[in-house]
Amino acid sequence: MAEIGEALRRHKRIGMDTSVFICHNEGHPRYADTVSTIFRRMTDATFEGVTSVLALMELVVRPFQLGREDIAQTYELVLDNLPNLRIVDVDRVTARRTAQLRAK
């Protein structure tokens, strides 16, 4: 995990996709150490994490399907209170730029 820790130190802002939150919340066996390092470094202000409101939508779909509004509310509460995480709205310009970055 030293490699990811060193890589994170080189950046002031890290974009965080929904999968990072899912792996963290579910303790994914393959990625648990990596995502724990990411969240620890974000919390201690090594970098600012940035995600979009789309991540919230993706996180809460399954709990809503299962009738578990309590879990959906917990996800939202956690995202709203994670230190050094900024949740941004997505407009057309942002969606287009994101698609361009992803295409690379």
Coordinates of N, CA and C in Angstrom, one line a residue:
M1 N 0.8 -1.2 0.0 CA 0.0 0.0 0.0 C 0.8 1.3 0.0
A2 N 2.1 1.1 0.2 CA 3.0 2.3 0.2 C 2.9 3.0 -1.2
E3 N 2.8 2.2 -2.3 CA 2.7 2.8 -3.6 C 1.5 3.7 -3.7
I4 N 0.3 3.3 -3.3 CA -0.9 4.1 -3.4 C -0.7 5.4 -2.5
G5 N -0.2 5.2 -1.4 CA 0.0 6.3 -0.5 C 0.9 7.3 -1.0
E6 N 2.0 6.9 -1.7 CA 2.9 7.8 -2.3 C 2.3 8.5 -3.5
A7 N 1.5 7.8 -4.3 CA 0.8 8.4 -5.4 C -0.2 9.4 -5.0
L8 N -0.9 9.2 -3.9 CA -1.9 10.1 -3.4 C -1.2 11.4 -2.9
R9 N 0.0 11.3 -2.4 CA 0.6 12.5 -1.9 C 1.0 13.5 -3.0
R10 N 1.1 13.0 -4.2 CA 1.4 13.9 -5.3 C 0.3 14.7 -5.9
H11 N -0.9 14.5 -5.4 CA -2.1 15.2 -5.9 C -2.8 16.0 -4.8
K12 N -3.4 17.1 -5.2 CA -4.2 17.9 -4.3 C -5.6 17.6 -4.4
R13 N -6.1 17.0 -5.5 CA -7.5 16.6 -5.6 C -7.6 15.3 -6.4
I14 N -8.4 14.4 -5.9 CA -8.6 13.1 -6.4 C -10.1 12.9 -6.7
G15 N -10.4 12.5 -8.0 CA -11.8 12.2 -8.3 C -12.1 10.8 -7.8
M16 N -13.3 10.6 -7.2 CA -13.6 9.4 -6.6 C -14.9 8.9 -7.3
D17 N -14.8 7.7 -7.9 CA -16.0 7.1 -8.5 C -16.7 6.3 -7.5
T18 N -18.0 5.9 -7.9 CA -18.8 5.2 -7.0 C -18.2 3.9 -6.5
S19 N -17.4 3.2 -7.3 CA -16.8 1.9 -7.0 C -15.9 2.0 -5.7
V20 N -15.3 3.2 -5.6 CA -14.4 3.4 -4.4 C -15.3 3.3 -3.1
F21 N -16.4 4.0 -3.1 CA -17.3 4.0 -2.0 C -17.9 2.6 -1.7
I22 N -18.3 1.9 -2.8 CA -18.8 0.5 -2.6 C -17.8 -0.4 -2.0
C23 N -16.6 -0.4 -2.6 CA -15.5 -1.3 -2.0 C -15.2 -0.9 -0.6
H24 N -15.3 0.3 -0.2 CA -15.0 0.7 1.1 C -16.2 0.2 2.1
N25 N -17.4 0.5 1.6 CA -18.5 0.1 2.5 C -18.7 -1.4 2.6
E26 N -18.3 -2.1 1.6 CA -18.5 -3.6 1.6 C -17.3 -4.3 2.0
G27 N -16.2 -3.6 2.3 CA -14.9 -4.3 2.7 C -14.5 -5.3 1.6
H28 N -14.5 -4.9 0.4 CA -14.1 -5.8 -0.7 C -12.8 -6.4 -0.4
P29 N -12.7 -7.8 -0.5 CA -11.4 -8.4 -0.1 C -10.2 -8.0 -0.9
R30 N -10.4 -7.8 -2.2 CA -9.2 -7.4 -3.0 C -8.8 -6.0 -2.9
Y31 N -9.7 -5.1 -2.6 CA -9.5 -3.7 -2.6 C -9.6 -3.0 -1.3
A32 N -9.9 -3.7 -0.2 CA -10.1 -3.1 1.1 C -8.9 -2.3 1.6
D33 N -7.7 -2.8 1.4 CA -6.5 -2.1 1.9 C -6.3 -0.8 1.1
T34 N -6.5 -0.9 -0.2 CA -6.3 0.3 -1.1 C -7.3 1.4 -0.7
V35 N -8.6 1.0 -0.7 CA -9.6 2.0 -0.4 C -9.5 2.6 1.0
S36 N -9.1 1.8 1.9 CA -8.9 2.3 3.3 C -7.8 3.3 3.3
T37 N -6.7 3.1 2.5 CA -5.6 4.1 2.4 C -6.2 5.4 1.8
I38 N -7.0 5.2 0.7 CA -7.6 6.4 0.1 C -8.4 7.2 1.1
F39 N -9.3 6.6 1.8 CA -10.1 7.3 2.8 C -9.3 7.9 3.9
R40 N -8.3 7.2 4.4 CA -7.5 7.7 5.5 C -6.7 8.9 5.0
R41 N -6.2 8.9 3.8 CA -5.4 10.0 3.3 C -6.3 11.2 3.0
M42 N -7.5 10.9 2.6 CA -8.5 12.0 2.3 C -8.9 12.7 3.7
T43 N -9.2 11.8 4.6 CA -9.6 12.3 6.0 C -8.5 13.2 6.6
D44 N -7.2 12.8 6.4 CA -6.1 13.5 7.1 C -5.7 14.7 6.2
A45 N -6.4 15.0 5.1 CA -6.2 16.2 4.3 C -5.0 16.1 3.4
T46 N -4.5 14.9 3.1 CA -3.5 14.7 2.1 C -3.9 15.2 0.8
F47 N -5.2 15.1 0.5 CA -5.8 15.6 -0.8 C -7.3 15.8 -0.5
E48 N -7.9 16.5 -1.4 CA -9.4 16.7 -1.4 C -10.0 15.6 -2.3
G49 N -11.0 14.9 -1.8 CA -11.7 14.0 -2.7 C -12.9 14.7 -3.3
V50 N -13.1 14.4 -4.6 CA -14.3 15.0 -5.3 C -15.1 13.9 -6.0
T51 N -16.4 13.9 -5.8 CA -17.3 13.0 -6.4 C -18.5 13.8 -6.9
S52 N -19.3 13.2 -7.6 CA -20.5 13.9 -8.1 C -21.8 13.4 -7.5
V53 N -22.8 14.1 -7.6 CA -24.1 13.7 -7.1 C -24.5 12.3 -7.7
L54 N -23.9 12.0 -8.9 CA -24.2 10.7 -9.5 C -23.8 9.6 -8.7
A55 N -22.7 9.8 -7.9 CA -22.2 8.7 -7.0 C -23.3 8.4 -6.0
L56 N -23.9 9.5 -5.4 CA -24.9 9.3 -4.4 C -26.1 8.5 -5.1
M57 N -26.5 8.9 -6.3 CA -27.6 8.2 -6.9 C -27.2 6.7 -7.1
E58 N -26.0 6.4 -7.6 CA -25.6 5.0 -7.8 C -25.6 4.2 -6.5
L59 N -25.2 4.9 -5.4 CA -25.1 4.2 -4.1 C -26.4 3.8 -3.6
V60 N -27.4 4.6 -3.8 CA -28.7 4.4 -3.1 C -29.7 3.7 -3.9
V61 N -29.5 3.4 -5.2 CA -30.4 2.7 -6.0 C -30.8 1.3 -5.4
R62 N -29.7 0.5 -5.1 CA -30.0 -0.9 -4.6 C -30.7 -0.8 -3.2
P63 N -30.3 0.0 -2.3 CA -31.0 0.0 -1.0 C -32.5 0.4 -1.2
F64 N -32.8 1.3 -2.1 CA -34.2 1.7 -2.4 C -34.9 0.5 -3.0
Q65 N -34.3 -0.2 -3.9 CA -34.9 -1.4 -4.5 C -35.3 -2.5 -3.5
L66 N -34.4 -2.5 -2.5 CA -34.7 -3.5 -1.4 C -35.6 -3.0 -0.3
G67 N -36.1 -1.8 -0.5 CA -37.0 -1.2 0.5 C -36.2 -0.7 1.8
R68 N -34.9 -0.5 1.6 CA -34.1 -0.1 2.8 C -33.7 1.4 2.7
E69 N -34.7 2.2 2.9 CA -34.4 3.6 2.9 C -33.4 4.0 4.0
D70 N -33.4 3.3 5.1 CA -32.5 3.6 6.2 C -31.0 3.5 5.7
I71 N -30.7 2.5 4.8 CA -29.4 2.3 4.3 C -29.1 3.4 3.3
A72 N -30.1 3.8 2.5 CA -29.9 4.9 1.6 C -29.6 6.2 2.3
Q73 N -30.3 6.4 3.4 CA -30.1 7.6 4.2 C -28.7 7.6 4.9
T74 N -28.2 6.4 5.3 CA -26.9 6.3 5.9 C -25.8 6.6 4.9
Y75 N -26.0 6.1 3.6 CA -25.0 6.4 2.6 C -24.9 7.9 2.4
E76 N -26.1 8.6 2.3 CA -26.1 10.0 2.1 C -25.5 10.8 3.2
L77 N -25.8 10.3 4.4 CA -25.2 11.0 5.6 C -23.7 10.8 5.6
V78 N -23.2 9.6 5.3 CA -21.7 9.4 5.3 C -21.1 10.3 4.2
L79 N -21.6 10.3 3.0 CA -21.0 11.2 2.0 C -21.0 12.6 2.4
D80 N -22.1 13.1 3.0 CA -22.2 14.5 3.4 C -21.2 14.8 4.5
N81 N -20.7 13.9 5.3 CA -19.9 14.1 6.5 C -18.5 13.6 6.4
L82 N -18.1 13.1 5.2 CA -16.7 12.7 5.1 C -15.8 13.9 5.0
P83 N -14.8 14.0 5.9 CA -13.9 15.1 5.8 C -13.2 15.2 4.5
N84 N -13.1 16.4 4.0 CA -12.3 16.7 2.7 C -12.9 16.0 1.5
L85 N -14.2 15.7 1.5 CA -14.9 15.2 0.3 C -15.9 16.3 -0.2
R86 N -15.7 16.6 -1.4 CA -16.7 17.6 -2.0 C -17.5 16.9 -3.0
I87 N -18.8 17.1 -2.9 CA -19.8 16.5 -3.8 C -20.3 17.6 -4.8
V88 N -20.0 17.4 -6.1 CA -20.3 18.4 -7.1 C -21.5 18.0 -7.9
D89 N -22.3 19.1 -8.3 CA -23.4 18.9 -9.3 C -22.8 18.7 -10.7
V90 N -23.5 18.0 -11.5 CA -23.1 17.7 -12.8 C -23.9 18.5 -13.8
D91 N -23.3 19.3 -14.6 CA -24.0 20.0 -15.7 C -23.5 19.4 -17.0
R92 N -24.0 20.0 -18.1 CA -23.7 19.5 -19.5 C -22.2 19.6 -19.7
V93 N -21.6 20.7 -19.4 CA -20.2 20.9 -19.6 C -19.3 19.9 -18.8
T94 N -19.7 19.7 -17.6 CA -19.0 18.7 -16.7 C -19.2 17.3 -17.3
A95 N -20.4 16.9 -17.7 CA -20.6 15.6 -18.3 C -19.8 15.4 -19.5
R96 N -19.7 16.4 -20.4 CA -18.9 16.2 -21.6 C -17.4 16.1 -21.3
R97 N -16.9 16.9 -20.4 CA -15.5 16.9 -20.0 C -15.1 15.5 -19.4
T98 N -16.0 15.0 -18.5 CA -15.8 13.7 -17.9 C -15.8 12.7 -18.9
A99 N -16.6 12.7 -19.9 CA -16.6 11.7 -21.0 C -15.3 11.8 -21.8
Q100 N -14.8 13.0 -22.0 CA -13.5 13.1 -22.7 C -12.4 12.5 -21.9
L101 N -12.4 12.8 -20.6 CA -11.3 12.2 -19.7 C -11.4 10.7 -19.7
R102 N -12.6 10.2 -19.6 CA -12.8 8.8 -19.5 C -12.4 8.1 -20.8
A103 N -12.6 8.8 -22.0 CA -12.2 8.2 -23.3 C -10.7 8.1 -23.4
K104 N -9.9 8.9 -22.7 CA -8.5 8.9 -22.7 C -8.0 7.6 -22.0

